[in-house]
Amino acid sequence: MPRTLTPETHYIRELHGAQDDLLLGINHALADIGMSIQIGPEEGRLLQVLIALSGVKTIVEIGTLAGYSALWMARALPAGGHLTTINKDPAHIALARGFFAQSEVGDRITMLEGDAHHVLSTLHGPFDMIFIDADKISYNDYLDWAEKNIRKGGLIVADNTLLHGTIATPPPHENTSPAAWKQMRRFNERLADRSKYDGIVIPTSEGMSVAIKLF
Ligand code: DHB
Ligand code: MG
């Protein structure tokens, strides 16, 4: 879904969202294949600030697409930091590999190929941060993994938690299944449990949830 940005988001993007040729190239490549669903540059900056704030050194990203958010995050890591990202689609894997190879942070990124449910079962923490941005219906499965593999005090971050503008009203919705809606509501409720998380939904254009894992 193409995003409609508010004037304020345009302003923030202009102020904070400068992109180099590599990031711009990813945007163009995704637009060419009709897949402009990556995070915005202002959200890339948000991820970078979160990484700096929390002293994150190890990240697991679920859902690479062409590597746009991975590059924003890898660029914010300190020396010795590492990002593991999971990618399923062969065409997207090829795109992302090319972009990582062109970047100055390719050695900080490991891309694992396959379905995230399977790949995650092979990944054992503790990691500092997880960024969930894959199939929306599986967010609770990914949170189950994060609860076991993100360190106490680590960050759980998730894109699209306002579910393309549908989250506040019950189904039916035109482009979102009732099952996905139910799953995202549950996911958001889990992160709102103050006995387990210190969290909030940041009202970016798509909703970006951020939660500190307290246990
Ligand atoms: C869409 C947007 C996203 O950020 C995403 O991860 C998946 C889908 C969309 O707008 O359809
Ligand atoms: Mg997304």
Tab-separated table of C-alpha atoms and ligand atoms in Angstrom:
chain	number	residue	atom	x	y	z
A	1	MET	CA	0.000	0.000	0.000
A	2	PRO	CA	1.506	3.383	-0.884
A	3	ARG	CA	1.715	5.508	2.204
A	4	THR	CA	0.046	8.847	2.533
A	5	LEU	CA	2.412	11.000	4.512
A	6	THR	CA	1.280	13.898	6.635
A	7	PRO	CA	2.972	17.300	6.138
A	8	GLU	CA	4.625	16.711	9.514
A	9	THR	CA	6.117	13.421	8.363
A	10	HIS	CA	7.413	15.136	5.223
A	11	TYR	CA	8.964	17.786	7.450
A	12	ILE	CA	10.605	15.209	9.739
A	13	ARG	CA	11.813	13.265	6.710
A	14	GLU	CA	13.412	16.363	5.245
A	15	LEU	CA	15.001	17.281	8.552
A	16	HIS	CA	16.292	13.845	9.594
A	17	GLY	CA	15.896	11.449	6.681
A	18	ALA	CA	18.830	12.194	4.377
A	19	GLN	CA	19.645	9.121	2.294
A	20	ASP	CA	22.838	8.331	0.420
A	21	ASP	CA	22.888	6.889	-3.092
A	22	LEU	CA	22.764	3.317	-1.800
A	23	LEU	CA	19.558	3.844	0.218
A	24	LEU	CA	18.027	5.817	-2.651
A	25	GLY	CA	18.992	2.983	-4.995
A	26	ILE	CA	17.105	0.487	-2.835
A	27	ASN	CA	14.024	2.697	-2.907
A	28	HIS	CA	14.204	2.890	-6.690
A	29	ALA	CA	14.758	-0.854	-7.068
A	30	LEU	CA	11.729	-1.613	-4.890
A	31	ALA	CA	9.541	0.941	-6.662
A	32	ASP	CA	10.530	-0.692	-9.969
A	33	ILE	CA	9.130	-4.032	-8.812
A	34	GLY	CA	6.060	-2.473	-7.174
A	35	MET	CA	7.215	-3.233	-3.638
A	36	SER	CA	7.503	0.157	-1.920
A	37	ILE	CA	6.685	-1.204	1.527
A	38	GLN	CA	10.025	-0.662	3.217
A	39	ILE	CA	10.236	1.622	6.239
A	40	GLY	CA	10.634	5.344	5.597
A	41	PRO	CA	13.943	7.143	6.145
A	42	GLU	CA	12.578	8.870	9.256
A	43	GLU	CA	11.872	5.395	10.633
A	44	GLY	CA	15.389	4.361	9.679
A	45	ARG	CA	16.617	7.227	11.852
A	46	LEU	CA	14.281	6.176	14.638
A	47	LEU	CA	15.834	2.696	14.587
A	48	GLN	CA	19.307	4.227	14.657
A	49	VAL	CA	18.487	6.396	17.654
A	50	LEU	CA	16.987	3.414	19.498
A	51	ILE	CA	20.156	1.413	18.837
A	52	ALA	CA	22.310	4.235	20.179
A	53	LEU	CA	20.058	4.879	23.195
A	54	SER	CA	20.052	1.282	24.260
A	55	GLY	CA	23.646	0.390	23.449
A	56	VAL	CA	22.524	-2.339	21.077
A	57	LYS	CA	25.286	-4.530	19.645
A	58	THR	CA	23.395	-7.538	18.298
A	59	ILE	CA	20.196	-7.400	16.259
A	60	VAL	CA	17.965	-9.999	14.662
A	61	GLU	CA	15.763	-8.620	11.893
A	62	ILE	CA	12.823	-10.691	10.658
A	63	GLY	CA	11.975	-9.617	7.112
A	64	THR	CA	14.828	-8.173	5.044
A	65	LEU	CA	13.004	-7.294	1.821
A	66	ALA	CA	15.812	-5.593	-0.163
A	67	GLY	CA	17.904	-4.658	2.866
A	68	TYR	CA	16.819	-1.061	3.373
A	69	SER	CA	16.115	-1.194	7.118
A	70	ALA	CA	19.063	-3.572	7.616
A	71	LEU	CA	21.435	-0.935	6.235
A	72	TRP	CA	20.031	1.797	8.462
A	73	MET	CA	20.454	-0.452	11.496
A	74	ALA	CA	23.880	-1.867	10.578
A	75	ARG	CA	25.188	1.671	10.116
A	76	ALA	CA	24.189	2.521	13.685
A	77	LEU	CA	25.965	-0.449	15.265
A	78	PRO	CA	29.196	0.097	17.157
A	79	ALA	CA	32.413	-1.620	16.049
A	80	GLY	CA	32.021	-5.346	16.605
A	81	GLY	CA	28.232	-5.148	16.392
A	82	HIS	CA	26.295	-7.512	14.169
A	83	LEU	CA	22.933	-7.764	12.468
A	84	THR	CA	21.375	-11.075	11.443
A	85	THR	CA	18.509	-10.680	9.009
A	86	ILE	CA	16.083	-13.278	7.671
A	87	ASN	CA	14.872	-13.244	4.088
A	88	LYS	CA	12.573	-15.693	2.335
A	89	ASP	CA	11.996	-14.519	-1.225
A	90	PRO	CA	14.746	-15.504	-3.719
A	91	ALA	CA	14.358	-12.307	-5.759
A	92	HIS	CA	14.594	-10.152	-2.635
A	93	ILE	CA	17.560	-12.176	-1.376
A	94	ALA	CA	19.440	-11.442	-4.600
A	95	LEU	CA	18.630	-7.728	-4.383
A	96	ALA	CA	19.661	-7.493	-0.725
A	97	ARG	CA	22.927	-9.401	-1.273
A	98	GLY	CA	23.866	-6.915	-3.976
A	99	PHE	CA	23.113	-3.910	-1.796
A	100	PHE	CA	24.955	-5.326	1.234
A	101	ALA	CA	27.992	-6.017	-0.963
A	102	GLN	CA	27.973	-2.393	-2.154
A	103	SER	CA	27.721	-1.028	1.377
A	104	GLU	CA	30.504	-0.226	3.840
A	105	VAL	CA	28.812	-2.367	6.521
A	106	GLY	CA	28.381	-5.638	4.631
A	107	ASP	CA	30.696	-7.401	7.073
A	108	ARG	CA	28.316	-6.550	9.920
A	109	ILE	CA	25.366	-8.259	8.253
A	110	THR	CA	24.515	-11.944	7.991
A	111	MET	CA	21.487	-12.777	5.858
A	112	LEU	CA	19.868	-16.123	6.570
A	113	GLU	CA	17.591	-17.548	3.916
A	114	GLY	CA	14.307	-19.305	4.518
A	115	ASP	CA	11.074	-19.111	6.424
A	116	ALA	CA	11.557	-17.183	9.657
A	117	HIS	CA	9.786	-19.826	11.742
A	118	HIS	CA	12.421	-22.353	10.764
A	119	VAL	CA	15.409	-19.999	10.743
A	120	LEU	CA	14.587	-18.624	14.197
A	121	SER	CA	14.534	-22.141	15.625
A	122	THR	CA	18.251	-22.300	14.747
A	123	LEU	CA	19.109	-18.914	16.324
A	124	HIS	CA	19.858	-18.721	20.001
A	125	GLY	CA	20.364	-15.536	21.971
A	126	PRO	CA	20.701	-13.611	24.050
A	127	PHE	CA	20.464	-10.833	21.475
A	128	ASP	CA	20.078	-7.130	22.269
A	129	MET	CA	17.299	-6.272	19.829
A	130	ILE	CA	14.785	-7.824	17.483
A	131	PHE	CA	13.135	-5.921	14.641
A	132	ILE	CA	9.969	-7.630	13.426
A	133	ASP	CA	8.829	-6.578	9.950
A	134	ALA	CA	7.657	-9.734	8.183
A	135	ASP	CA	4.286	-11.467	7.653
A	136	LYS	CA	1.895	-9.755	10.017
A	137	ILE	CA	-0.028	-12.895	10.913
A	138	SER	CA	3.078	-14.409	12.544
A	139	TYR	CA	4.049	-11.525	14.840
A	140	ASN	CA	3.027	-13.502	17.940
A	141	ASP	CA	5.217	-16.435	16.881
A	142	TYR	CA	8.125	-14.036	16.481
A	143	LEU	CA	7.392	-12.538	19.889
A	144	ASP	CA	7.423	-16.050	21.394
A	145	TRP	CA	10.953	-16.432	20.012
A	146	ALA	CA	11.965	-12.964	21.214
A	147	GLU	CA	10.750	-13.698	24.742
A	148	LYS	CA	13.284	-16.520	24.897
A	149	ASN	CA	16.145	-14.992	22.947
A	150	ILE	CA	16.243	-11.253	23.648
A	151	ARG	CA	18.189	-10.370	26.766
A	152	LYS	CA	16.547	-8.846	29.798
A	153	GLY	CA	16.566	-5.095	29.128
A	154	GLY	CA	16.759	-5.716	25.378
A	155	LEU	CA	14.529	-4.120	22.775
A	156	ILE	CA	11.616	-5.558	20.859
A	157	VAL	CA	10.732	-3.342	17.900
A	158	ALA	CA	8.014	-4.059	15.352
A	159	ASP	CA	6.821	-2.276	12.215
A	160	ASN	CA	3.214	-2.005	11.000
A	161	THR	CA	1.623	-2.473	14.399
A	162	LEU	CA	-1.198	-0.099	13.395
A	163	LEU	CA	-1.813	-2.606	10.589
A	164	HIS	CA	-2.203	-0.150	7.712
A	165	GLY	CA	-4.753	1.972	9.534
A	166	THR	CA	-7.043	-0.920	10.488
A	167	ILE	CA	-6.018	-1.615	14.063
A	168	ALA	CA	-8.500	0.632	15.851
A	169	THR	CA	-11.650	-0.680	14.149
A	170	PRO	CA	-12.963	-4.256	14.092
A	171	PRO	CA	-12.969	-6.312	10.856
A	172	PRO	CA	-13.910	-6.547	8.075
A	173	HIS	CA	-11.207	-4.441	6.359
A	174	GLU	CA	-10.587	-4.212	2.657
A	175	ASN	CA	-6.966	-5.367	2.455
A	176	THR	CA	-6.379	-6.976	5.839
A	177	SER	CA	-7.704	-10.349	6.955
A	178	PRO	CA	-9.627	-10.718	10.225
A	179	ALA	CA	-7.010	-13.291	11.269
A	180	ALA	CA	-4.144	-10.814	10.795
A	181	TRP	CA	-6.119	-8.158	12.662
A	182	LYS	CA	-6.709	-10.507	15.593
A	183	GLN	CA	-3.042	-11.481	15.685
A	184	MET	CA	-1.862	-7.857	15.657
A	185	ARG	CA	-4.298	-6.840	18.373
A	186	ARG	CA	-2.995	-9.717	20.496
A	187	PHE	CA	0.622	-8.779	19.752
A	188	ASN	CA	-0.014	-5.171	20.795
A	189	GLU	CA	-1.773	-6.317	23.965
A	190	ARG	CA	1.150	-8.560	24.870
A	191	LEU	CA	3.597	-5.665	24.596
A	192	ALA	CA	1.272	-3.541	26.743
A	193	ASP	CA	1.666	-5.954	29.681
A	194	ARG	CA	3.565	-3.783	32.143
A	195	SER	CA	4.640	-6.792	34.191
A	196	LYS	CA	6.728	-7.949	31.202
A	197	TYR	CA	7.418	-4.914	29.033
A	198	ASP	CA	8.011	-1.211	29.152
A	199	GLY	CA	6.565	-0.364	25.760
A	200	ILE	CA	4.678	2.011	23.495
A	201	VAL	CA	3.318	2.196	19.961
A	202	ILE	CA	4.967	5.154	18.251
A	203	PRO	CA	2.431	6.574	15.786
A	204	THR	CA	4.640	6.604	12.701
A	205	SER	CA	2.717	6.351	9.433
A	206	GLU	CA	2.471	2.558	9.918
A	207	GLY	CA	2.963	2.285	13.678
A	208	MET	CA	6.303	1.284	15.197
A	209	SER	CA	6.133	-0.555	18.508
A	210	VAL	CA	9.061	-0.351	20.884
A	211	ALA	CA	9.268	-2.358	24.096
A	212	ILE	CA	11.970	-3.025	26.644
A	213	LYS	CA	11.863	-6.641	27.789
A	214	LEU	CA	11.816	-6.619	31.583
A	215	PHE	CA	12.370	-10.306	32.280
B	1	DHB	C1	3.042	-3.106	3.946
B	1	DHB	C2	3.879	-2.231	4.628
B	1	DHB	C3	4.912	-2.718	5.371
B	1	DHB	O1	5.762	-1.909	6.068
B	1	DHB	C4	5.128	-4.088	5.466
B	1	DHB	O2	6.149	-4.517	6.234
B	1	DHB	C5	4.311	-4.964	4.775
B	1	DHB	C6	3.268	-4.475	4.028
B	1	DHB	C7	1.926	-2.563	3.156
B	1	DHB	O3	1.773	-1.340	3.161
B	1	DHB	O4	1.223	-3.355	2.538
B	2	MG	MG	6.905	-2.985	7.469
